[in-house]
Amino acid sequence: EAEVAQSPRYKITEKSQAVAFWCDPISGHATLYWYRQILGQGPELLVQFQDESVVDDSQLPKDRFSAERLKGVDSTLKIQPAELGDSAMYLCASSFGEVNNEQFFGPGTRLTVL
Amino acid sequence: GNSVTQMEGPVTLSEEAFLTINCTYTATGYPSLFWYVQYPGEGLQLLLKATKADDKGSNKGFEATYRKETTSFHLEKGSVQVSDSAVYFCALSDQTGANNLFFGTGTRLTVIP
């Protein structure tokens, strides 16, 4: 069964360092999402791609976060510099299309900032 | 705006007990409604969904009915098992825009033998 892949699964870093997360969506899925899930809360959308284009990044803290999907397949989310409040689970999801299509989630990357 | 409010946990039940997790929503359009489940150490999995009023979603013995009059989508199961222990998230997708999901805060369910 096709799955969304994410790496690393766990990342520990010190504040002010740079971190990067990688996501490989299910083959053929044009839409890719990055969510942040703070402990005890539900996931919140950070950025949405349709192919290589950003559809929605209104909740992405652009002073320190960046995301790219250069070839419209896999994607990287970067944080520079990391802050203590960035400690969370970062989830990637993909769907076949943009409207009314089920989103499939990866296992997530748990980030701890010390 | 769009928001989801769900019953706070944690919920602890004995095996074979009846489960209800309440979920209510606020939406600007005509949303689709979802329940996702997150097992320990895993990503979110879609459990069930309903796309219009009075639809009933069902899967693995779980059910939820889209109630527009009460803006609710409560999750129920008649007889829970230990393997149902997980965190359950209610979510909506506003069909007037992109396929963004708005999640509730999650309810942790623990089923004891």
Short mmCIF file of C-alpha atoms in Angstrom, two decimals:
data_model
loop_
_atom_site.label_atom_id
_atom_site.label_comp_id
_atom_site.label_asym_id
_atom_site.label_seq_id
_atom_site.Cartn_x
_atom_site.Cartn_y
_atom_site.Cartn_z
CA GLU A 1 0.00 0.00 0.00
CA ALA A 2 1.38 3.42 -0.96
CA GLU A 3 2.35 5.64 1.95
CA VAL A 4 3.59 9.14 2.61
CA ALA A 5 7.21 8.99 3.72
CA GLN A 6 8.81 11.45 6.12
CA SER A 7 12.29 11.77 7.54
CA PRO A 8 13.71 12.03 10.04
CA ARG A 9 11.19 10.57 12.46
CA TYR A 10 12.79 12.37 15.39
CA LYS A 11 15.00 15.45 15.55
CA ILE A 12 16.57 17.10 18.58
CA THR A 13 18.25 20.44 18.06
CA GLU A 14 19.36 23.46 20.01
CA LYS A 15 17.66 26.80 19.60
CA SER A 16 19.10 29.02 16.88
CA GLN A 17 20.13 26.01 14.82
CA ALA A 18 18.68 25.17 11.41
CA VAL A 19 16.56 22.05 10.85
CA ALA A 20 15.02 20.50 7.77
CA PHE A 21 12.31 17.91 7.27
CA TRP A 22 11.66 15.88 4.16
CA CYS A 23 8.42 14.47 2.77
CA ASP A 24 7.76 12.16 -0.17
CA PRO A 25 4.05 12.02 -1.01
CA ILE A 26 2.16 9.14 -2.53
CA SER A 27 3.02 8.80 -6.20
CA GLY A 28 0.64 10.77 -8.38
CA HIS A 29 -0.62 13.01 -5.61
CA ALA A 30 -0.49 16.59 -6.83
CA THR A 31 -1.38 18.27 -3.56
CA LEU A 32 0.98 18.27 -0.58
CA TYR A 33 0.39 19.71 2.88
CA TRP A 34 2.61 20.46 5.87
CA TYR A 35 0.92 20.60 9.28
CA ARG A 36 2.26 21.41 12.74
CA GLN A 37 0.80 19.55 15.70
CA ILE A 38 1.67 20.96 19.10
CA LEU A 39 1.37 18.46 21.94
CA GLY A 40 -2.23 18.18 23.08
CA GLN A 41 -3.64 20.03 20.09
CA GLY A 42 -4.89 19.20 16.64
CA PRO A 43 -2.78 19.69 13.52
CA GLU A 44 -2.70 23.16 11.96
CA LEU A 45 -1.92 23.77 8.32
CA LEU A 46 1.38 25.52 7.64
CA VAL A 47 1.59 25.34 3.85
CA GLN A 48 -0.18 23.71 0.92
CA PHE A 49 1.31 22.97 -2.50
CA GLN A 50 -0.43 22.20 -5.75
CA ASP A 51 2.31 20.60 -7.82
CA GLU A 52 5.28 22.94 -7.30
CA SER A 53 3.20 26.04 -6.51
CA VAL A 54 2.26 27.31 -3.07
CA VAL A 55 -1.53 27.49 -2.72
CA ASP A 56 -1.72 28.62 0.91
CA ASP A 57 1.07 29.65 3.24
CA SER A 58 -0.91 32.14 5.29
CA GLN A 59 -0.07 30.37 8.58
CA LEU A 60 3.60 29.81 7.81
CA PRO A 61 5.92 32.00 9.98
CA LYS A 62 7.88 33.24 7.00
CA ASP A 63 10.57 34.96 9.03
CA ARG A 64 11.97 31.57 10.02
CA PHE A 65 10.09 28.88 8.10
CA SER A 66 10.44 28.03 4.43
CA ALA A 67 9.04 25.25 2.29
CA GLU A 68 9.74 24.12 -1.23
CA ARG A 69 8.58 21.50 -3.68
CA LEU A 70 10.87 22.21 -6.59
CA LYS A 71 9.87 19.41 -8.96
CA GLY A 72 6.35 19.00 -7.72
CA VAL A 73 7.10 15.70 -6.03
CA ASP A 74 8.95 15.62 -2.71
CA SER A 75 9.10 18.59 -0.38
CA THR A 76 11.35 20.09 2.27
CA LEU A 77 10.30 22.21 5.24
CA LYS A 78 13.04 24.25 6.88
CA ILE A 79 13.25 26.20 10.11
CA GLN A 80 16.06 28.70 10.64
CA PRO A 81 16.66 29.58 13.39
CA ALA A 82 14.73 27.13 15.53
CA GLU A 83 13.07 28.44 18.68
CA LEU A 84 11.88 26.62 21.79
CA GLY A 85 8.26 27.11 20.74
CA ASP A 86 8.85 25.18 17.52
CA SER A 87 8.90 21.89 19.43
CA ALA A 88 6.05 19.92 17.88
CA MET A 89 5.16 17.12 15.50
CA TYR A 90 5.44 18.12 11.85
CA LEU A 91 3.07 16.16 9.65
CA CYS A 92 3.07 15.85 5.89
CA ALA A 93 -0.01 14.82 3.95
CA SER A 94 -0.86 14.39 0.31
CA SER A 95 -3.99 14.09 -1.77
CA PHE A 96 -4.76 13.34 -5.39
CA GLY A 97 -6.28 16.74 -6.04
CA GLU A 98 -7.08 19.99 -4.37
CA VAL A 99 -10.81 19.76 -3.80
CA ASN A 100 -12.67 17.16 -1.77
CA ASN A 101 -9.96 14.54 -1.86
CA GLU A 102 -8.88 12.43 1.08
CA GLN A 103 -5.62 13.48 2.65
CA PHE A 104 -3.15 10.72 3.51
CA PHE A 105 -0.75 11.47 6.35
CA GLY A 106 2.82 10.43 6.94
CA PRO A 107 4.12 9.30 10.35
CA GLY A 108 5.45 12.76 11.18
CA THR A 109 8.71 14.22 12.43
CA ARG A 110 8.86 14.98 16.13
CA LEU A 111 11.03 18.04 16.71
CA THR A 112 12.44 18.91 20.12
CA VAL A 113 14.23 22.24 20.48
CA LEU A 114 16.45 22.55 23.55
CA GLY B 1 -14.53 31.18 10.26
CA ASN B 2 -14.01 27.45 10.48
CA SER B 3 -13.51 25.69 13.80
CA VAL B 4 -14.10 22.35 15.47
CA THR B 5 -14.81 21.74 19.14
CA GLN B 6 -14.58 18.24 20.49
CA MET B 7 -14.99 16.60 23.83
CA GLU B 8 -11.98 16.90 26.04
CA GLY B 9 -10.32 13.76 27.24
CA PRO B 10 -8.89 11.61 28.28
CA VAL B 11 -11.63 9.00 28.10
CA THR B 12 -11.11 5.65 29.78
CA LEU B 13 -13.54 2.81 29.11
CA SER B 14 -13.72 -0.87 29.84
CA GLU B 15 -13.69 -3.29 26.95
CA GLU B 16 -17.14 -3.71 25.31
CA ALA B 17 -18.40 -0.38 26.70
CA PHE B 18 -20.28 2.11 24.53
CA LEU B 19 -18.28 5.06 23.21
CA THR B 20 -19.41 8.57 22.34
CA ILE B 21 -17.03 11.41 21.53
CA ASN B 22 -18.81 14.69 20.92
CA CYS B 23 -17.87 17.03 18.09
CA THR B 24 -19.47 20.31 17.03
CA TYR B 25 -18.36 22.63 14.28
CA THR B 26 -18.58 26.14 12.90
CA ALA B 27 -18.13 26.65 9.19
CA THR B 28 -18.66 29.38 6.62
CA GLY B 29 -19.88 27.08 3.88
CA TYR B 30 -21.07 23.51 3.56
CA PRO B 31 -18.23 21.48 4.98
CA SER B 32 -17.31 17.86 4.73
CA LEU B 33 -16.76 16.29 8.15
CA PHE B 34 -14.18 13.72 9.16
CA TRP B 35 -12.95 11.62 12.03
CA TYR B 36 -9.24 10.80 12.03
CA VAL B 37 -7.52 8.37 14.38
CA GLN B 38 -3.90 8.48 15.53
CA TYR B 39 -2.49 5.30 17.01
CA PRO B 40 0.63 5.55 19.18
CA GLY B 41 3.70 6.33 17.09
CA GLU B 42 1.77 6.58 13.85
CA GLY B 43 0.38 9.27 11.58
CA LEU B 44 -3.26 10.22 11.26
CA GLN B 45 -5.56 7.81 9.48
CA LEU B 46 -8.98 8.64 8.11
CA LEU B 47 -11.56 6.70 10.10
CA LEU B 48 -14.76 7.90 8.45
CA LYS B 49 -16.29 10.88 6.69
CA ALA B 50 -19.57 12.47 5.64
CA THR B 51 -19.94 15.04 2.90
CA LYS B 52 -23.48 16.34 3.35
CA ALA B 53 -26.21 16.72 5.91
CA ASP B 54 -27.78 13.49 7.25
CA ASP B 55 -24.98 11.37 5.76
CA LYS B 56 -23.69 8.64 8.07
CA GLY B 57 -20.06 7.67 7.91
CA SER B 58 -19.06 4.27 9.22
CA ASN B 59 -15.94 2.14 9.46
CA LYS B 60 -14.60 -0.57 11.79
CA GLY B 61 -17.75 -0.41 13.92
CA PHE B 62 -17.52 3.36 14.37
CA GLU B 63 -20.32 5.63 13.15
CA ALA B 64 -20.98 9.36 12.95
CA THR B 65 -23.94 11.24 11.46
CA TYR B 66 -23.67 14.71 9.93
CA ARG B 67 -26.28 16.79 11.78
CA LYS B 68 -26.61 20.21 10.19
CA GLU B 69 -29.37 21.36 12.58
CA THR B 70 -27.12 20.86 15.60
CA THR B 71 -23.80 21.38 13.72
CA SER B 72 -22.55 18.12 15.18
CA PHE B 73 -20.72 14.98 14.09
CA HIS B 74 -20.49 12.79 17.18
CA LEU B 75 -18.45 9.59 17.00
CA GLU B 76 -20.00 6.40 18.40
CA LYS B 77 -19.10 2.76 18.76
CA GLY B 78 -21.25 0.16 20.42
CA SER B 79 -18.52 -2.02 21.88
CA VAL B 80 -14.94 -0.79 22.14
CA GLN B 81 -11.88 -3.00 22.12
CA VAL B 82 -8.43 -2.53 23.61
CA SER B 83 -7.12 -2.03 20.08
CA ASP B 84 -9.30 1.10 19.75
CA SER B 85 -7.04 2.94 22.21
CA ALA B 86 -5.82 5.99 20.29
CA VAL B 87 -6.35 9.72 19.87
CA TYR B 88 -9.41 10.68 17.83
CA PHE B 89 -9.63 13.96 15.90
CA CYS B 90 -12.74 15.53 14.46
CA ALA B 91 -12.09 17.71 11.41
CA LEU B 92 -13.85 19.68 8.72
CA SER B 93 -13.00 20.69 5.20
CA ASP B 94 -14.61 23.81 3.81
CA GLN B 95 -15.71 22.87 0.32
CA THR B 96 -15.86 26.47 -0.82
CA GLY B 97 -12.09 26.72 -0.83
CA ALA B 98 -9.09 24.49 -1.05
CA ASN B 99 -9.04 21.13 0.63
CA ASN B 100 -7.78 22.47 3.95
CA LEU B 101 -8.60 20.50 7.07
CA PHE B 102 -9.48 22.20 10.36
CA PHE B 103 -8.98 19.90 13.33
CA GLY B 104 -10.29 19.73 16.84
CA THR B 105 -7.88 19.28 19.73
CA GLY B 106 -8.23 15.51 19.85
CA THR B 107 -9.65 13.09 22.42
CA ARG B 108 -7.46 10.37 23.87
CA LEU B 109 -9.29 7.07 24.38
CA THR B 110 -7.90 4.31 26.54
CA VAL B 111 -9.73 0.99 26.65
CA ILE B 112 -8.85 -1.32 29.52
CA PRO B 113 -9.43 -5.08 29.50
#
